[in-house]
Short mmCIF file of C-alpha atoms in Angstrom, two decimals:
data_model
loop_
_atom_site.label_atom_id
_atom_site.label_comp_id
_atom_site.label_asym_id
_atom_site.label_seq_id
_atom_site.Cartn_x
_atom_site.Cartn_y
_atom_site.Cartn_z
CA UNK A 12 111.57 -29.36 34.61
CA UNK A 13 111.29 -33.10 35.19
CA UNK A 14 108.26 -34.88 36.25
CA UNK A 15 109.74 -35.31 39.19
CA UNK A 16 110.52 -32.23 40.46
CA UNK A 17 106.75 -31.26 39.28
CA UNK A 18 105.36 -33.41 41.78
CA UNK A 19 107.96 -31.75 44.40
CA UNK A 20 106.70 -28.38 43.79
CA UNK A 21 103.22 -29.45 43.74
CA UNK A 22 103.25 -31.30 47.03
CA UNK A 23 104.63 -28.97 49.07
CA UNK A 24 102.17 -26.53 48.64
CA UNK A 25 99.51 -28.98 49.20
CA UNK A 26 98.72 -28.61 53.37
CA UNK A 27 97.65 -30.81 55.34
CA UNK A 28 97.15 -30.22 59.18
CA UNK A 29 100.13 -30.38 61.85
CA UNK A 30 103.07 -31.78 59.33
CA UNK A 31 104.70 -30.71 55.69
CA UNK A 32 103.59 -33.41 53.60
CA UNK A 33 105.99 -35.81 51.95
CA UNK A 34 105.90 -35.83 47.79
CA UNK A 35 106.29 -38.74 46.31
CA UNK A 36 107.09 -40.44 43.24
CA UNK A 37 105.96 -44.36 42.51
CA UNK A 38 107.86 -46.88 40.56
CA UNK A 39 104.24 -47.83 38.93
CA UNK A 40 103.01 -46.12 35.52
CA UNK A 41 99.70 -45.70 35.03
CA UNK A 42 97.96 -45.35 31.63
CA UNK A 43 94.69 -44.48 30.33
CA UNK A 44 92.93 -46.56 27.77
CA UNK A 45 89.37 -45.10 26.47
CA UNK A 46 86.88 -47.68 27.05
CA UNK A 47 83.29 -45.85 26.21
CA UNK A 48 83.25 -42.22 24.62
CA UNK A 49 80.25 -39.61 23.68
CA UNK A 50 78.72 -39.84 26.68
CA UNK A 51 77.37 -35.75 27.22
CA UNK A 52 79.05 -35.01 30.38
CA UNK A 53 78.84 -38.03 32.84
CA UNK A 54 78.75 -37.51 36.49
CA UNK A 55 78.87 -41.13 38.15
CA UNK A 56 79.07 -44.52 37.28
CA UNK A 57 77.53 -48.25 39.60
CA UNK A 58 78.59 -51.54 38.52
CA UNK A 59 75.95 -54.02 37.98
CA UNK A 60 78.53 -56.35 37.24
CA UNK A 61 81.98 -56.59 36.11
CA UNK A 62 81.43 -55.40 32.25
CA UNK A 63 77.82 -53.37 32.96
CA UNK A 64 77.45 -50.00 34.63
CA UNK A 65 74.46 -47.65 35.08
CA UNK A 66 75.96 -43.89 34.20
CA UNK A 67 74.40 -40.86 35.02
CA UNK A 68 75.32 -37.90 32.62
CA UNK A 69 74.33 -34.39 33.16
CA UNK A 70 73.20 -33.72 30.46
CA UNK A 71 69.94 -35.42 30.69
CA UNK A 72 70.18 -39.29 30.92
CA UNK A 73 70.68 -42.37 33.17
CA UNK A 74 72.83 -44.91 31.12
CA UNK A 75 73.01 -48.86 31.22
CA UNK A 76 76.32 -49.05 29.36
CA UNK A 77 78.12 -52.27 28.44
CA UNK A 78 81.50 -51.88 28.73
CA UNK A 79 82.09 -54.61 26.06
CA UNK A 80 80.42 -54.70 23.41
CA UNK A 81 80.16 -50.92 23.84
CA UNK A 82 76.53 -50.40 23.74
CA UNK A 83 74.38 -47.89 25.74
CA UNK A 84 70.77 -47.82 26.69
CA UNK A 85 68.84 -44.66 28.13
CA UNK A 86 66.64 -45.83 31.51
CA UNK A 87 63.24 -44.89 31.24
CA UNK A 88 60.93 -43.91 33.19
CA UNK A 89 63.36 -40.37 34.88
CA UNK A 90 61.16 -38.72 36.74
CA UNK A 91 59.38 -35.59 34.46
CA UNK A 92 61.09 -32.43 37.08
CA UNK A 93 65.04 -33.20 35.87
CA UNK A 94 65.99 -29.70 35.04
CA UNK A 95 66.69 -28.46 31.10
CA UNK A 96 70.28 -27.95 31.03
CA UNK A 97 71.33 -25.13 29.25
CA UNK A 98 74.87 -25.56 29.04
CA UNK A 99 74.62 -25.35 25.43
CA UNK A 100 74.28 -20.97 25.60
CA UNK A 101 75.97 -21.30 29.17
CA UNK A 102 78.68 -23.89 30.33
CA UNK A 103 78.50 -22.48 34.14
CA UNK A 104 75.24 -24.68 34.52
CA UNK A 105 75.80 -27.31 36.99
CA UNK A 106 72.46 -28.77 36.70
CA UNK A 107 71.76 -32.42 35.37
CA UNK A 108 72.01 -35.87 36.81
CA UNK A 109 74.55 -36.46 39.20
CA UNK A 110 75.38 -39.24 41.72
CA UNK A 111 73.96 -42.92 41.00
CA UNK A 112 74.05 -45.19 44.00
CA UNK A 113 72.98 -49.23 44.54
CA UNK A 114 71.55 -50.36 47.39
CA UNK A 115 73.37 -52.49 49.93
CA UNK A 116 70.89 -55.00 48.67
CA UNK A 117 70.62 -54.50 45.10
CA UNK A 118 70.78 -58.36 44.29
CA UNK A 119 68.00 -58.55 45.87
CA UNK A 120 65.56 -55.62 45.92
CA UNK A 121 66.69 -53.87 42.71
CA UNK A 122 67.01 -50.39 44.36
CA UNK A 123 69.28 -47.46 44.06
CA UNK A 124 69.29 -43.98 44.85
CA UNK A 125 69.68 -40.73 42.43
CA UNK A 126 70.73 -37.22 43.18
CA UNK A 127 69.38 -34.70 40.06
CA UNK A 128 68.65 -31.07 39.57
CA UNK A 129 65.15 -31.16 39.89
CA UNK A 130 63.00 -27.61 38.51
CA UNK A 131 59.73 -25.93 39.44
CA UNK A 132 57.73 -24.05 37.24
CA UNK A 133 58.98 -20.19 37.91
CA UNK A 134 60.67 -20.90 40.67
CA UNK A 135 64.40 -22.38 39.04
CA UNK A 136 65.81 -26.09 40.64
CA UNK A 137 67.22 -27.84 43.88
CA UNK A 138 68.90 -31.02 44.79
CA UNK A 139 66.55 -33.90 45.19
CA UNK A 140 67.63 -37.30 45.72
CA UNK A 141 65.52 -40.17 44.95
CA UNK A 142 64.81 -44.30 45.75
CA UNK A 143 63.53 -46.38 42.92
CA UNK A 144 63.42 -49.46 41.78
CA UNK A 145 65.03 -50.62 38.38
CA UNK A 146 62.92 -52.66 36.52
CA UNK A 147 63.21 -53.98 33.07
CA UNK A 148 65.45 -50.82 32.35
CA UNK A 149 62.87 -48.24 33.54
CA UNK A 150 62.46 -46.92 37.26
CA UNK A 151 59.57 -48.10 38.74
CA UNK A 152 58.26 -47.14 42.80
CA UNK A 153 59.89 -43.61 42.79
CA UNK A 154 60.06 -41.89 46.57
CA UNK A 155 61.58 -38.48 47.13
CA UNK A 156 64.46 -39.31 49.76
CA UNK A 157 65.39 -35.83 50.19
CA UNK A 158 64.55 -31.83 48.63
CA UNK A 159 67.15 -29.35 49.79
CA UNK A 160 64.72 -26.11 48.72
CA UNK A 161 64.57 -23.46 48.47
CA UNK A 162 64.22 -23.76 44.77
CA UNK A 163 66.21 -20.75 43.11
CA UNK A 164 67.66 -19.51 39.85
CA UNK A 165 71.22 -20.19 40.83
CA UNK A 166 72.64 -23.00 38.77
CA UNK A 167 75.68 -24.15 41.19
CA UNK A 168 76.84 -26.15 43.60
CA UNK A 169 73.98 -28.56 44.05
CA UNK A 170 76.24 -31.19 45.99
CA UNK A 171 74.72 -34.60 45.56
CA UNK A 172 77.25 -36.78 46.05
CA UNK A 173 76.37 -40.00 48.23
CA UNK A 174 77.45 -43.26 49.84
CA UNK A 175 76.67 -45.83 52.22
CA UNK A 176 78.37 -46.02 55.74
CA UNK A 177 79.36 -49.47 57.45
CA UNK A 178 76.31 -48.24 59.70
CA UNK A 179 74.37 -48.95 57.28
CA UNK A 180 72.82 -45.30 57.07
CA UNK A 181 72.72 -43.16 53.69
CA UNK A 182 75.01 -39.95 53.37
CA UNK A 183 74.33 -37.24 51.68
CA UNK A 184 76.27 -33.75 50.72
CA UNK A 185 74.22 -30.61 49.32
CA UNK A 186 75.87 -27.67 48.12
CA UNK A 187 74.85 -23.95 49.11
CA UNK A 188 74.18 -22.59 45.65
CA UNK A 189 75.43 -19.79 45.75
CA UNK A 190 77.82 -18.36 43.37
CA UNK A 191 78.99 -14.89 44.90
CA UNK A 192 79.73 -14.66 48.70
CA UNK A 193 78.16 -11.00 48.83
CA UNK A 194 74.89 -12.78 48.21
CA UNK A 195 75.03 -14.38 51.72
CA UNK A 196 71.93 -13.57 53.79
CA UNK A 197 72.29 -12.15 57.70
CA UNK A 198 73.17 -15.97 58.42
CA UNK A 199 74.85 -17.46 55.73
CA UNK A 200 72.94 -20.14 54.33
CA UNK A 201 75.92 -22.85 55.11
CA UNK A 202 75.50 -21.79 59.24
CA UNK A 203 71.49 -21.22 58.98
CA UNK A 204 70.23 -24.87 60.62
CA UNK A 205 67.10 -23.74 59.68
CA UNK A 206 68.21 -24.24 55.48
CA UNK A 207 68.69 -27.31 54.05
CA UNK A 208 71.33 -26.33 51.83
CA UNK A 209 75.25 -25.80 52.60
CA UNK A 210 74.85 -29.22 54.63
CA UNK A 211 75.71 -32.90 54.88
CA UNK A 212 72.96 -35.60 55.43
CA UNK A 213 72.65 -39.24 57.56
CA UNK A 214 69.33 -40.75 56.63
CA UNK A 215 68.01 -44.28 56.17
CA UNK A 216 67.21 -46.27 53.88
CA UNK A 217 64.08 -44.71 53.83
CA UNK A 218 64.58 -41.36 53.98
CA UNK A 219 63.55 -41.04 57.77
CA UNK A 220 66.04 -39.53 60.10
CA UNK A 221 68.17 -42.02 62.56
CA UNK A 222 67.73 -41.25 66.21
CA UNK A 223 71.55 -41.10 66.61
CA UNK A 224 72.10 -38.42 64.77
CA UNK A 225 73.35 -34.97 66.25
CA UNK A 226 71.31 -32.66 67.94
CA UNK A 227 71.26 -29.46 66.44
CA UNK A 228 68.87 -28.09 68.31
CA UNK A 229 65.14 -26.64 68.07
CA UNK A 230 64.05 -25.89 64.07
CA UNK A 231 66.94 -27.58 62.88
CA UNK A 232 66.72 -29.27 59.53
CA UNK A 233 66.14 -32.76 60.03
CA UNK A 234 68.19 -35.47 59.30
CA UNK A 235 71.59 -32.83 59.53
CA UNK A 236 74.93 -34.49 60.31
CA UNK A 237 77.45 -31.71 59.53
CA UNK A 238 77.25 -28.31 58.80
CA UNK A 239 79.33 -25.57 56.74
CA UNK A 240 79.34 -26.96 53.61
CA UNK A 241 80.21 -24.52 50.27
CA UNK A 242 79.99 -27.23 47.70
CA UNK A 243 80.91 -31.18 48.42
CA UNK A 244 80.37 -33.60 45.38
CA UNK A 245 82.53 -36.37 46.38
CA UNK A 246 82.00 -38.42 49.09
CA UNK A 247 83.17 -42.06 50.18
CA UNK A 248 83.59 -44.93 52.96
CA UNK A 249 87.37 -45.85 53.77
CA UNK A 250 86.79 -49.65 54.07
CA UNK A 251 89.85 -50.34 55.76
CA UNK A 252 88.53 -48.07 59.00
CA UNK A 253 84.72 -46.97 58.47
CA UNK A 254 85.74 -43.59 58.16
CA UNK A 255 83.59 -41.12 55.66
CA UNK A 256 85.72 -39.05 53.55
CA UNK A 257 84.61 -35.69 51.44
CA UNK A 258 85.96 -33.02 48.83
CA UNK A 259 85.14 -29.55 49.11
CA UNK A 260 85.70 -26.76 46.25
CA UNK A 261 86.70 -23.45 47.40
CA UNK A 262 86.30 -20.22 45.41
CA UNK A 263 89.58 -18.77 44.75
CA UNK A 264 91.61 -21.88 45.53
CA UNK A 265 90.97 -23.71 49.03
CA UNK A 266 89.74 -26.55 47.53
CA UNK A 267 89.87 -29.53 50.80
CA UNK A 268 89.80 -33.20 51.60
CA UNK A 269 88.10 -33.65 54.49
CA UNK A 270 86.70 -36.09 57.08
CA UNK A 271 83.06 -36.68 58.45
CA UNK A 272 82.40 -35.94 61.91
CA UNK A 273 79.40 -36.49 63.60
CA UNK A 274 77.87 -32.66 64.37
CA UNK A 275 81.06 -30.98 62.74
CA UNK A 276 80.92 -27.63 61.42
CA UNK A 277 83.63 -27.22 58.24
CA UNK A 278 83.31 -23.47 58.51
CA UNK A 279 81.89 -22.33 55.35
CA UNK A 280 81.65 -19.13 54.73
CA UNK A 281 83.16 -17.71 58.10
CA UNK A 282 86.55 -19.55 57.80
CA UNK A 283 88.47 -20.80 53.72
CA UNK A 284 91.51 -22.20 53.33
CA UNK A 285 91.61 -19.66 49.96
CA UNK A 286 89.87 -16.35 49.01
CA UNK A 287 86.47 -15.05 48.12
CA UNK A 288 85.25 -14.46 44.73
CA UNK A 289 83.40 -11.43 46.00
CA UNK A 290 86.65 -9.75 47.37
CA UNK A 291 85.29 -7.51 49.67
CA UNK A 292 83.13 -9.84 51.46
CA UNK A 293 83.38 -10.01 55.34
CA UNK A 294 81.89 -12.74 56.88
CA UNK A 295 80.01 -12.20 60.16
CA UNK A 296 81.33 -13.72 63.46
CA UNK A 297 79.63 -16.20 65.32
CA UNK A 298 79.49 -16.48 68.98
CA UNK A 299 80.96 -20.01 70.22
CA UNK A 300 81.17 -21.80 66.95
CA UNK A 301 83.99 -24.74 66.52
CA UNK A 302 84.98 -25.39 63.14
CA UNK A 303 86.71 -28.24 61.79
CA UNK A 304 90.00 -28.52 59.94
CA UNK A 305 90.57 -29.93 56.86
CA UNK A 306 92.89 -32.99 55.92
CA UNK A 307 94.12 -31.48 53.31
CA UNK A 308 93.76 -28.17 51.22
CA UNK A 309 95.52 -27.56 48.15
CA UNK A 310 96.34 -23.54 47.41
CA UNK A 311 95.77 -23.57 43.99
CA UNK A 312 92.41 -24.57 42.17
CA UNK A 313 92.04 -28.54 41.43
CA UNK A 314 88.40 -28.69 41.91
CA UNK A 315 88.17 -32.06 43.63
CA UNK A 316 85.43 -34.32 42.81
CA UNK A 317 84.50 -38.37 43.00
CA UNK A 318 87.09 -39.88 45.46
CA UNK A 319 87.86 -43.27 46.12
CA UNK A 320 90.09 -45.58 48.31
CA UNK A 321 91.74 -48.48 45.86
CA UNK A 322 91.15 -51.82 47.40
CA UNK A 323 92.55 -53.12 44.08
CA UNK A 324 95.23 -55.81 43.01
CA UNK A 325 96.27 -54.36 39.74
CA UNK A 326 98.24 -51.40 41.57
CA UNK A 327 99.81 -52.94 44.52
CA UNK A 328 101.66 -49.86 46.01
CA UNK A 329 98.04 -47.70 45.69
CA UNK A 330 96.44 -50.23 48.04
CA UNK A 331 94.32 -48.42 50.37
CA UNK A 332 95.09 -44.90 48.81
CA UNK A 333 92.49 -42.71 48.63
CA UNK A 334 92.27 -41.40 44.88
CA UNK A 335 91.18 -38.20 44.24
CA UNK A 336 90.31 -36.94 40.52
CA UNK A 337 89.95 -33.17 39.67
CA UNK A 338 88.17 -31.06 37.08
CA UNK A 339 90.13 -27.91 37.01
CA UNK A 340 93.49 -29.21 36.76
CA UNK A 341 92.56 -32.44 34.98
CA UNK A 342 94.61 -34.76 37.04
CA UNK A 343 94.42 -37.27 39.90
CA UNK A 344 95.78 -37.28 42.96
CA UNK A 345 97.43 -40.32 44.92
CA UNK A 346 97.22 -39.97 49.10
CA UNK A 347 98.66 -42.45 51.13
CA UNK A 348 97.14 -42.41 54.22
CA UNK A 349 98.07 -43.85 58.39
CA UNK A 350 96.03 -43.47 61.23
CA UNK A 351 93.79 -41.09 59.01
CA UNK A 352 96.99 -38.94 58.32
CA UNK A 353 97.49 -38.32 54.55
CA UNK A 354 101.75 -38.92 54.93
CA UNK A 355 102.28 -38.54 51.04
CA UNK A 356 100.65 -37.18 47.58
CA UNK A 357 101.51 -37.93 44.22
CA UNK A 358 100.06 -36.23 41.23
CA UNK A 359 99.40 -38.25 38.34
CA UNK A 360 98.67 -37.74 34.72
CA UNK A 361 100.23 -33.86 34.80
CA UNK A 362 100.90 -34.00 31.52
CA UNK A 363 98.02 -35.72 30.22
CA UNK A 364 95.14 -33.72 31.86
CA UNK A 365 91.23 -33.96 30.93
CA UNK A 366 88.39 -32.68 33.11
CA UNK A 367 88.56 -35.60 35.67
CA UNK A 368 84.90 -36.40 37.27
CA UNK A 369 85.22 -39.58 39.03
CA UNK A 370 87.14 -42.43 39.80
CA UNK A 371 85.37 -45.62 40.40
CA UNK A 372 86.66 -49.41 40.71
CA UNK A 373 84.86 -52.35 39.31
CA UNK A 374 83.74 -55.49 41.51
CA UNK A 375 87.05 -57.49 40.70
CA UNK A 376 88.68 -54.11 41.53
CA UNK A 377 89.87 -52.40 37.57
CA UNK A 378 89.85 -48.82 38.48
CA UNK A 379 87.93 -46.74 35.60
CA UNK A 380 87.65 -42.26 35.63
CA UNK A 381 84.89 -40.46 33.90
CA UNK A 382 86.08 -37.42 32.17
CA UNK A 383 83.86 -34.27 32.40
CA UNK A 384 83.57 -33.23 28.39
CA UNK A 385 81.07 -32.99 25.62
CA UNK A 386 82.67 -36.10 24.66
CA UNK A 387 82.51 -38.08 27.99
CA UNK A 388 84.87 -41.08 28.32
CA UNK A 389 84.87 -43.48 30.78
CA UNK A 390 88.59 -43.93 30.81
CA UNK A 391 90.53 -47.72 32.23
CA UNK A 392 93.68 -46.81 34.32
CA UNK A 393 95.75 -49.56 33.48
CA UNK A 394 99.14 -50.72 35.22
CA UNK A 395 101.88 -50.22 32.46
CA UNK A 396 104.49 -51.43 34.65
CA UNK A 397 102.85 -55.21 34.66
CA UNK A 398 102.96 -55.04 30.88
CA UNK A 399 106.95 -54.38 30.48
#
């Protein structure tokens, strides 16, 4: 089968709401060309500049890397509760260092946010996300932005992927944790407004909670902006329109694209575009609940991650795609998207797969992935077609 006809097949079970989508295949040939490798796992990458990047692995450190002369060094100064991975005797642990995020202002105030596993003595870890301020490669001025307890023995699904909105206000997703659906409480913990986990956060700069956020009611978690979350890492601003835009893992396939909505519940567990991994699981009904559609939802397992829309020269027919990497099946994905419509997805890399964490572009807009591996790579997508 040609690759062609691959990306047929594949497309058209990928769903997206109200119309079939349209596959597509695109006169321009990305490659990959290894730029950094042995990094242990790496989770996110922020350009300080066009050749230097801070790069959070999870397993264990923050990373200035230069992506020229090659050379790494470890930030000091992590704050003492990072959780001890122990992916070496278990590779299902999720835990580490995960999204690292500049401020607005970074030129000028040297800040940036971190979302870790953080542990408590006997009582296992939870998302935290911090502020601090880089210093002379250490982090200096540390503040707890946000804690999504309960701190428990699970070791999935923290979440912690963030970004900035054009209102200037800090978002924030946090996974539910759990592995096994039949673990649920009464109120799953994804519908409980009362948990912090399962959710999707608005804060500012500071950590305090706008006033325009939604309403959710008496004993509500504060600082809530949407609701029935199973397990969002990626998360990112559509420059062209303002719009926030999220992945979503499933269980057994349903793995989504989705978009933020102010107050929207995305239905977790009560409603999946796939299965359970606890089969006989029933979820309870609840009375007068709306949930919210997904974009997109592929049937099969791709276990989206770090998205990104291209704003790019290099790759003139991506421009304004929103690129969408993928650790199960190792690829990345190509939407184009009108009106906030995806009207086309392309598949790349199919036969050249690698645990794909996230895609990020640098300040003159080269577009670099970070492969999820003992070996860690941040990889340069490259336009072949310019070079024949």
């Amino acid at each position: 089968m040609n690759k062609f006809i691959i990306l047929i097949c594949i497309s058209i079970i990928g769903c997206k709401k109200n119309e079939t989508p349209i596959s597509v295949y695109s006169k321009t040939k990305p490659v990959k060309e290894t730029i950094i490798d042995s990094l242990k796992h790496p989770w996110s990458m922020a350009f300080l500049s066009e050749d230097e990047v801070l790069v959070s692995e999870k397993d264990r450190d923050l990373l200035r890397v230069n992506l020229s002369s090659k050379k790494k060094k470890i930030i000091k100064g992590f704050p003492g509760d990072l959780t001890d991975s122990i992916r070496t005797v278990w590779r299902g642990d999720n835990s580490g260092i995960f999204e690292v995020l500049l401020h607005p202002d970074f030129k000028t105030n040297n800040q940036l946010y971190i979302s870790y596993a953080a542990k408590k003595q006997g009582k296992g870890s939870a998302t935290k996300v911090i502020r601090a301020i880089l210093q002379n490669d250490s982090l200096t001025d540390i503040k707890t932005i946000l804690e999504a307890g309960p701190f428990t023995r699970e070791y999935f699904h923290y979440g912690g992927g963030m970004t900035f909105g054009s209102d200037g206000k800090l978002y924030i997703t946090m996974g539910e944790r759990l592995f096994r659906e039949i673990d649920e409480p009464e109120i799953p913990i994804a519908q409980d407004l009362k948990d912090k986990r399962g959710k999707i956060y608005r804060l500012n700069y500071d950590g305090s909670v706008p006033d325009d956020n939604p309403d959710f009611g008496d004993g509500a978690v504060p600082g809530v902006f949407a609701t029935g979350i199973r397990a969002a890492q990626g998360i990112t601003i559509d420059p062209k329109t303002g719009n926030i835009w999220f992945t979503e893992h499933g269980t057994r396939q349903g793995d989504e694209v989705n978009q933020l909505k102010a107050g929207a519940n995305y239905g977790w567990p009560i409603i999946t575009t796939g299965g359970y991994r606890s089969r006989d699981y029933v979820p309870p009904t609840i009375t007068d609940a709306i949930y919210t559609d997904p974009v997109w939802y592929w049937p099969h397992t791709v276990a989206p991650t770090g998205l990104l829309f291209y704003t790019g020269e290099e790759f003139p027919e991506w421009k304004n795609d929103l690129l969408v990497p993928g650790l199960s099946k190792g690829s990345l994905w190509r939407f184009n998207i009108e009106n906030d419509t995806i009207k086309s997805a392309e598949e790349l890399f199919i036969d050249d797969r690698v645990r794909s964490r996230k895609i990020a572009q640098s300040p003159k807009g080269k577009l670099y992935m970070l492969t999820d591996e003992d070996n860690g790579k941040i990889v340069r997508i490259k336009n072949n077609t310019l070079q024949n």
